[in-house]
Each structure stands twice: as structure tokens, then as C-alpha cells.
Amino acid sequence: MLRSIRQVKQPVSLASWYLRGISGYAPEGPPAFVFDIDGVLIQGGTVLPEAKRALAKLYTDNGAKPKYPVCFLTNGGGVTEAQKAKQLSGWLDVAVGVDQVVLSHTPYRELAQDLGDKPVVISGRGASEVAAAYGFKRAVTTSQLSTRYPKAVPFCHDPGLTPEGEAIPDMADPSCGTEDAPFQAVLVFSDPIDWYRDLQLITDVIMSGGVMGRSEPPAGVQPVPLYYSNPDIIYANEFPAPRFGQGCFAAALDAVYAAVNGHSIKQFTVFGKPHSEPYRLMEGLLLQQAKLIGLDLPSAGQRLPFSAVYAVGDNPASDIAGARAAGVPPAFLQYFLHAACLCTVQLCVKCCSSVTVCSQFMI
């Protein structure tokens, strides 16, 4: 049920030091810029010419170094931050570093501090490589589970092969998911490829208390927590109509679980915009970049150290809601509808729900 997606347990926001008790911004501070990617810089697999011109204004003439703190914040994923930074650099003709990128699953890096040595199930395109980079040492993909337990997914086509027809590597630790080493969490890194397989296996893991093949966990066993990297119900690609996103998979999983058990999944957390966690990470990156660039930041006190954060996106409902959830005051956020805004010379501002929404902007 979609209601369950909206009523998730919010991740605890460890707000940056400068967001505590703030009441305004620092006009003498430098500006900072945050870009969404899909639909703003890239559309239908094509890099928008306006995007290149926009970024060129924020970088030195050779594109080697940003003149202002710049961050790329997206609900996309399936690759590491380093891979996305390299991809963005090639697209935009400017040098994008790993410390400028926040992906939907970037918050999972902090989960690895507790779950890194524990058996976990992971799902989604690119999940194995990303999980390894984050420090999950005993992560098992749903494709590996289907290979090890083919009878668990009788309608899964060639459970031992990837969609490309390549053999799926065996589980590094066969004890994962057994009584000796129950799975401790399920993490959906990106949109699952095989919904039937993942709906079945994730339901199995949650219902069994982390032990494959067990009908129900013994009394007192804690539920296996479930994590989603973003709540997007739909997204846009080259197809003219919207496509199902990870939020739809979450709704489907919850509906299947409720149909089998009589109640919804009780313990799950959703990251990604518009939740506060990616914005908290973004705040830290902007501060870090400002110091690396050598910009003078005013003393925080009761003010933010930036004169404004210019957020360029295509979904005010998501992006503005996330900024508010992270504690960014309305007067501090300038929101722009398209990357082309940074290429214009006329400033045109109108008020929208107490947050400034600009159709054009001049640096």
C-alpha cells in the first residue's frame, strides 16, 4: 500500500553543526549550488547543452576546479560515487570529484559501520559492486540467493545467470542465511531487475527472521530491517509515459507481505529525496568543498555560512520538501526549475510556498 511508503521511519538526522539553532543566513558568505541530475542535466540519455553552459559558469575557465561549492544530489544509483563522478565529468566537461556526489544509496555507507561484517541481502542493479565499495563484506545478492535456492523461485528464468547470460558467482560465505549466520538486514540499492524473484526472496528473508527456508522465526527474534534507497514511485526515461520506480517495488512488496501475513512490513526505512538524510550529507560536502577551495566562511553563530544554496531541479515537491526536512530555512533556499536558469542574465523571482522559485538566474 502506498500509505506505508509515506509513513516510514525517518532516518535520524545528525544535522551539521551550522544547522543547530540557526535563524538566518550570512549575506557575506559564498553561494553554494546543488544540481539534480536526471531531467535536469541529462534527459532521455542526452546531455542538455544548457547543463554544460551552466556548469562552465561555476568552474574555472579550464573546467578543472569549481569556483563555488557544487554538489550533485540525485535519487539515482546503481554505481559508486566515484563512477558517477567520472560519468558526470565526461558529460559536463568539468572535473567532478567523488566528494561532490550524493546518490540515493550514499547513506548506506554509514550503515556499513554496523552491518559491514554481518550477513545482509542486497538487491538492485550494481548492488554487489557498490556494497563492496561501502564495506559490506558479507553481502549476498538476490541473484546469488536464487542460484543457491532455485526451488525458492520456481518461475525464475535461469536463476544461475545474469540478464546478460553470464554465470552468477557463488556466495562467498555459504553460511549466510542459515541458523548459524542469519541475515541481519535487506538493502535495496537501486530498482530491482527481477521483481518476481526479489519479491519472493525478500519476503522469505523477512518472514523467516533471516534464515532461508525457515517458515517462521522462534519467539523473541527481532524482525529483519529493510532499507530502500529512494521512494520514487515513478521516473522518466526515453519512453513517453512514466515508468515504475523503487517506490512502486516497495508498495508491491508491502502488499504481497500484507496479503500473506495479514499486516504490513513493520520495520523499514526509506532514504533518498525528499527525506532529510541525503541533504545532511550534501551539507557536509558543501562545507568541505568551501574549505578546499579556500573560500572564507563567516562564523556560524546563529547563521548559515553560505549566502544561499541554489538548488537546480525539476521537482519542487520533492526537492523543497527534502530541504525543509533537513532544517534548511525557506529564506535560505533558492530553487530553480531547470539547469538553463544559470545561463540567463535576467533575474526573475516569484514566491512559491515560502521558498523562492526562480525561472532565471544571473551569476
PDB file of C-alpha atoms in Angstrom, residues 32-151:
ATOM      1  CA  ALA A  32      26.629  27.115  -2.999  1.00  0.00           C
ATOM      2  CA  PHE A  33      24.976  25.109  -5.765  1.00  0.00           C
ATOM      3  CA  VAL A  34      23.175  21.770  -5.805  1.00  0.00           C
ATOM      4  CA  PHE A  35      22.100  20.005  -9.016  1.00  0.00           C
ATOM      5  CA  ASP A  36      19.711  17.172  -9.562  1.00  0.00           C
ATOM      6  CA  ILE A  37      20.880  15.010 -12.481  1.00  0.00           C
ATOM      7  CA  ASP A  38      18.099  13.138 -14.288  1.00  0.00           C
ATOM      8  CA  GLY A  39      15.697  15.505 -16.008  1.00  0.00           C
ATOM      9  CA  VAL A  40      17.940  18.488 -15.291  1.00  0.00           C
ATOM     10  CA  LEU A  41      21.416  17.802 -16.640  1.00  0.00           C
ATOM     11  CA  ILE A  42      20.535  14.619 -18.527  1.00  0.00           C
ATOM     12  CA  GLN A  43      17.277  13.989 -20.345  1.00  0.00           C
ATOM     13  CA  GLY A  44      16.487  10.747 -22.096  1.00  0.00           C
ATOM     14  CA  GLY A  45      20.154   9.763 -22.102  1.00  0.00           C
ATOM     15  CA  THR A  46      21.139  13.067 -23.710  1.00  0.00           C
ATOM     16  CA  VAL A  47      23.237  15.741 -22.023  1.00  0.00           C
ATOM     17  CA  LEU A  48      21.459  19.091 -22.237  1.00  0.00           C
ATOM     18  CA  PRO A  49      23.600  21.831 -23.823  1.00  0.00           C
ATOM     19  CA  GLU A  50      22.313  24.224 -21.161  1.00  0.00           C
ATOM     20  CA  ALA A  51      23.763  21.957 -18.496  1.00  0.00           C
ATOM     21  CA  LYS A  52      27.280  22.301 -19.875  1.00  0.00           C
ATOM     22  CA  ARG A  53      26.955  26.068 -20.099  1.00  0.00           C
ATOM     23  CA  ALA A  54      25.571  26.231 -16.570  1.00  0.00           C
ATOM     24  CA  LEU A  55      28.433  24.256 -15.049  1.00  0.00           C
ATOM     25  CA  ALA A  56      31.003  26.209 -17.055  1.00  0.00           C
ATOM     26  CA  LYS A  57      29.868  29.343 -15.212  1.00  0.00           C
ATOM     27  CA  LEU A  58      30.607  27.726 -11.864  1.00  0.00           C
ATOM     28  CA  TYR A  59      34.076  26.389 -12.768  1.00  0.00           C
ATOM     29  CA  THR A  60      37.393  27.914 -13.708  1.00  0.00           C
ATOM     30  CA  ASP A  61      37.951  28.526 -17.422  1.00  0.00           C
ATOM     31  CA  ASN A  62      39.586  25.138 -17.979  1.00  0.00           C
ATOM     32  CA  GLY A  63      36.894  23.299 -16.006  1.00  0.00           C
ATOM     33  CA  ALA A  64      39.456  21.862 -13.599  1.00  0.00           C
ATOM     34  CA  LYS A  65      38.190  23.436 -10.392  1.00  0.00           C
ATOM     35  CA  PRO A  66      34.850  24.787  -9.132  1.00  0.00           C
ATOM     36  CA  LYS A  67      34.772  28.429  -8.132  1.00  0.00           C
ATOM     37  CA  TYR A  68      31.964  27.748  -5.665  1.00  0.00           C
ATOM     38  CA  PRO A  69      30.846  24.684  -3.686  1.00  0.00           C
ATOM     39  CA  VAL A  70      28.922  22.471  -6.123  1.00  0.00           C
ATOM     40  CA  CYS A  71      27.131  19.216  -5.277  1.00  0.00           C
ATOM     41  CA  PHE A  72      25.160  16.717  -7.374  1.00  0.00           C
ATOM     42  CA  LEU A  73      22.237  15.223  -5.449  1.00  0.00           C
ATOM     43  CA  THR A  74      20.131  12.515  -7.069  1.00  0.00           C
ATOM     44  CA  ASN A  75      17.790   9.646  -6.311  1.00  0.00           C
ATOM     45  CA  GLY A  76      19.605   7.649  -8.962  1.00  0.00           C
ATOM     46  CA  GLY A  77      22.150   4.979  -8.117  1.00  0.00           C
ATOM     47  CA  GLY A  78      23.437   1.576  -9.098  1.00  0.00           C
ATOM     48  CA  VAL A  79      27.050   2.804  -9.377  1.00  0.00           C
ATOM     49  CA  THR A  80      29.616   4.064  -6.904  1.00  0.00           C
ATOM     50  CA  GLU A  81      30.065   7.764  -6.248  1.00  0.00           C
ATOM     51  CA  ALA A  82      33.450   7.583  -7.983  1.00  0.00           C
ATOM     52  CA  GLN A  83      31.872   6.066 -11.102  1.00  0.00           C
ATOM     53  CA  LYS A  84      29.130   8.690 -11.156  1.00  0.00           C
ATOM     54  CA  ALA A  85      31.680  11.491 -10.704  1.00  0.00           C
ATOM     55  CA  LYS A  86      33.672  10.165 -13.668  1.00  0.00           C
ATOM     56  CA  GLN A  87      30.480   9.920 -15.715  1.00  0.00           C
ATOM     57  CA  LEU A  88      29.452  13.472 -14.847  1.00  0.00           C
ATOM     58  CA  SER A  89      32.918  14.770 -15.711  1.00  0.00           C
ATOM     59  CA  GLY A  90      32.648  13.239 -19.181  1.00  0.00           C
ATOM     60  CA  TRP A  91      29.140  14.540 -19.698  1.00  0.00           C
ATOM     61  CA  LEU A  92      29.672  18.101 -18.474  1.00  0.00           C
ATOM     62  CA  ASP A  93      33.298  18.784 -19.492  1.00  0.00           C
ATOM     63  CA  VAL A  94      34.248  19.807 -15.949  1.00  0.00           C
ATOM     64  CA  ALA A  95      36.129  17.940 -13.225  1.00  0.00           C
ATOM     65  CA  VAL A  96      33.619  16.389 -10.814  1.00  0.00           C
ATOM     66  CA  GLY A  97      35.065  14.718  -7.725  1.00  0.00           C
ATOM     67  CA  VAL A  98      33.676  11.931  -5.596  1.00  0.00           C
ATOM     68  CA  ASP A  99      33.246  14.478  -2.793  1.00  0.00           C
ATOM     69  CA  GLN A 100      30.633  16.288  -4.897  1.00  0.00           C
ATOM     70  CA  VAL A 101      28.212  13.397  -5.410  1.00  0.00           C
ATOM     71  CA  VAL A 102      25.350  12.127  -3.240  1.00  0.00           C
ATOM     72  CA  LEU A 103      23.466   9.153  -4.693  1.00  0.00           C
ATOM     73  CA  SER A 104      20.309   7.552  -3.358  1.00  0.00           C
ATOM     74  CA  HIS A 105      22.258   4.815  -1.604  1.00  0.00           C
ATOM     75  CA  THR A 106      25.116   7.019  -0.314  1.00  0.00           C
ATOM     76  CA  PRO A 107      23.606   6.904   3.229  1.00  0.00           C
ATOM     77  CA  TYR A 108      24.217   3.132   3.183  1.00  0.00           C
ATOM     78  CA  ARG A 109      27.921   3.834   3.732  1.00  0.00           C
ATOM     79  CA  GLU A 110      27.084   4.727   7.316  1.00  0.00           C
ATOM     80  CA  LEU A 111      25.005   1.568   7.735  1.00  0.00           C
ATOM     81  CA  ALA A 112      28.127  -0.411   6.843  1.00  0.00           C
ATOM     82  CA  GLN A 113      29.705   0.739  10.093  1.00  0.00           C
ATOM     83  CA  ASP A 114      27.279  -1.553  11.920  1.00  0.00           C
ATOM     84  CA  LEU A 115      26.387  -4.103   9.234  1.00  0.00           C
ATOM     85  CA  GLY A 116      29.689  -4.407   7.379  1.00  0.00           C
ATOM     86  CA  ASP A 117      30.684  -7.713   8.983  1.00  0.00           C
ATOM     87  CA  LYS A 118      27.168  -9.152   9.163  1.00  0.00           C
ATOM     88  CA  PRO A 119      25.251 -11.178   6.547  1.00  0.00           C
ATOM     89  CA  VAL A 120      22.886  -8.936   4.563  1.00  0.00           C
ATOM     90  CA  VAL A 121      20.768  -9.364   1.446  1.00  0.00           C
ATOM     91  CA  ILE A 122      21.187  -6.735  -1.260  1.00  0.00           C
ATOM     92  CA  SER A 123      19.027  -6.011  -4.290  1.00  0.00           C
ATOM     93  CA  GLY A 124      19.201  -3.849  -7.385  1.00  0.00           C
ATOM     94  CA  ARG A 125      21.359  -3.121 -10.391  1.00  0.00           C
ATOM     95  CA  GLY A 126      25.015  -2.691  -9.437  1.00  0.00           C
ATOM     96  CA  ALA A 127      24.348  -3.578  -5.804  1.00  0.00           C
ATOM     97  CA  SER A 128      27.235  -6.027  -5.433  1.00  0.00           C
ATOM     98  CA  GLU A 129      29.955  -3.596  -6.542  1.00  0.00           C
ATOM     99  CA  VAL A 130      28.549  -0.684  -4.578  1.00  0.00           C
ATOM    100  CA  ALA A 131      28.078  -2.746  -1.409  1.00  0.00           C
ATOM    101  CA  ALA A 132      31.686  -3.957  -1.589  1.00  0.00           C
ATOM    102  CA  ALA A 133      32.899  -0.367  -2.002  1.00  0.00           C
ATOM    103  CA  TYR A 134      30.914   0.686   1.068  1.00  0.00           C
ATOM    104  CA  GLY A 135      32.407  -2.060   3.235  1.00  0.00           C
ATOM    105  CA  PHE A 136      29.695  -4.738   3.311  1.00  0.00           C
ATOM    106  CA  LYS A 137      31.851  -7.854   3.498  1.00  0.00           C
ATOM    107  CA  ARG A 138      29.097 -10.488   3.707  1.00  0.00           C
ATOM    108  CA  ALA A 139      26.550  -9.105   1.273  1.00  0.00           C
ATOM    109  CA  VAL A 140      24.545 -11.632  -0.748  1.00  0.00           C
ATOM    110  CA  THR A 141      22.623 -10.565  -3.851  1.00  0.00           C
ATOM    111  CA  THR A 142      19.137 -11.821  -4.576  1.00  0.00           C
ATOM    112  CA  SER A 143      20.531 -13.378  -7.755  1.00  0.00           C
ATOM    113  CA  GLN A 144      23.030 -15.372  -5.660  1.00  0.00           C
ATOM    114  CA  LEU A 145      20.212 -16.465  -3.364  1.00  0.00           C
ATOM    115  CA  SER A 146      18.159 -17.655  -6.331  1.00  0.00           C
ATOM    116  CA  THR A 147      21.162 -19.633  -7.571  1.00  0.00           C
ATOM    117  CA  ARG A 148      21.696 -21.277  -4.190  1.00  0.00           C
ATOM    118  CA  TYR A 149      17.981 -21.909  -3.587  1.00  0.00           C
ATOM    119  CA  PRO A 150      16.457 -22.439  -7.069  1.00  0.00           C
ATOM    120  CA  LYS A 151      13.383 -24.154  -5.600  1.00  0.00           C
TER     121      LYS A 151
END
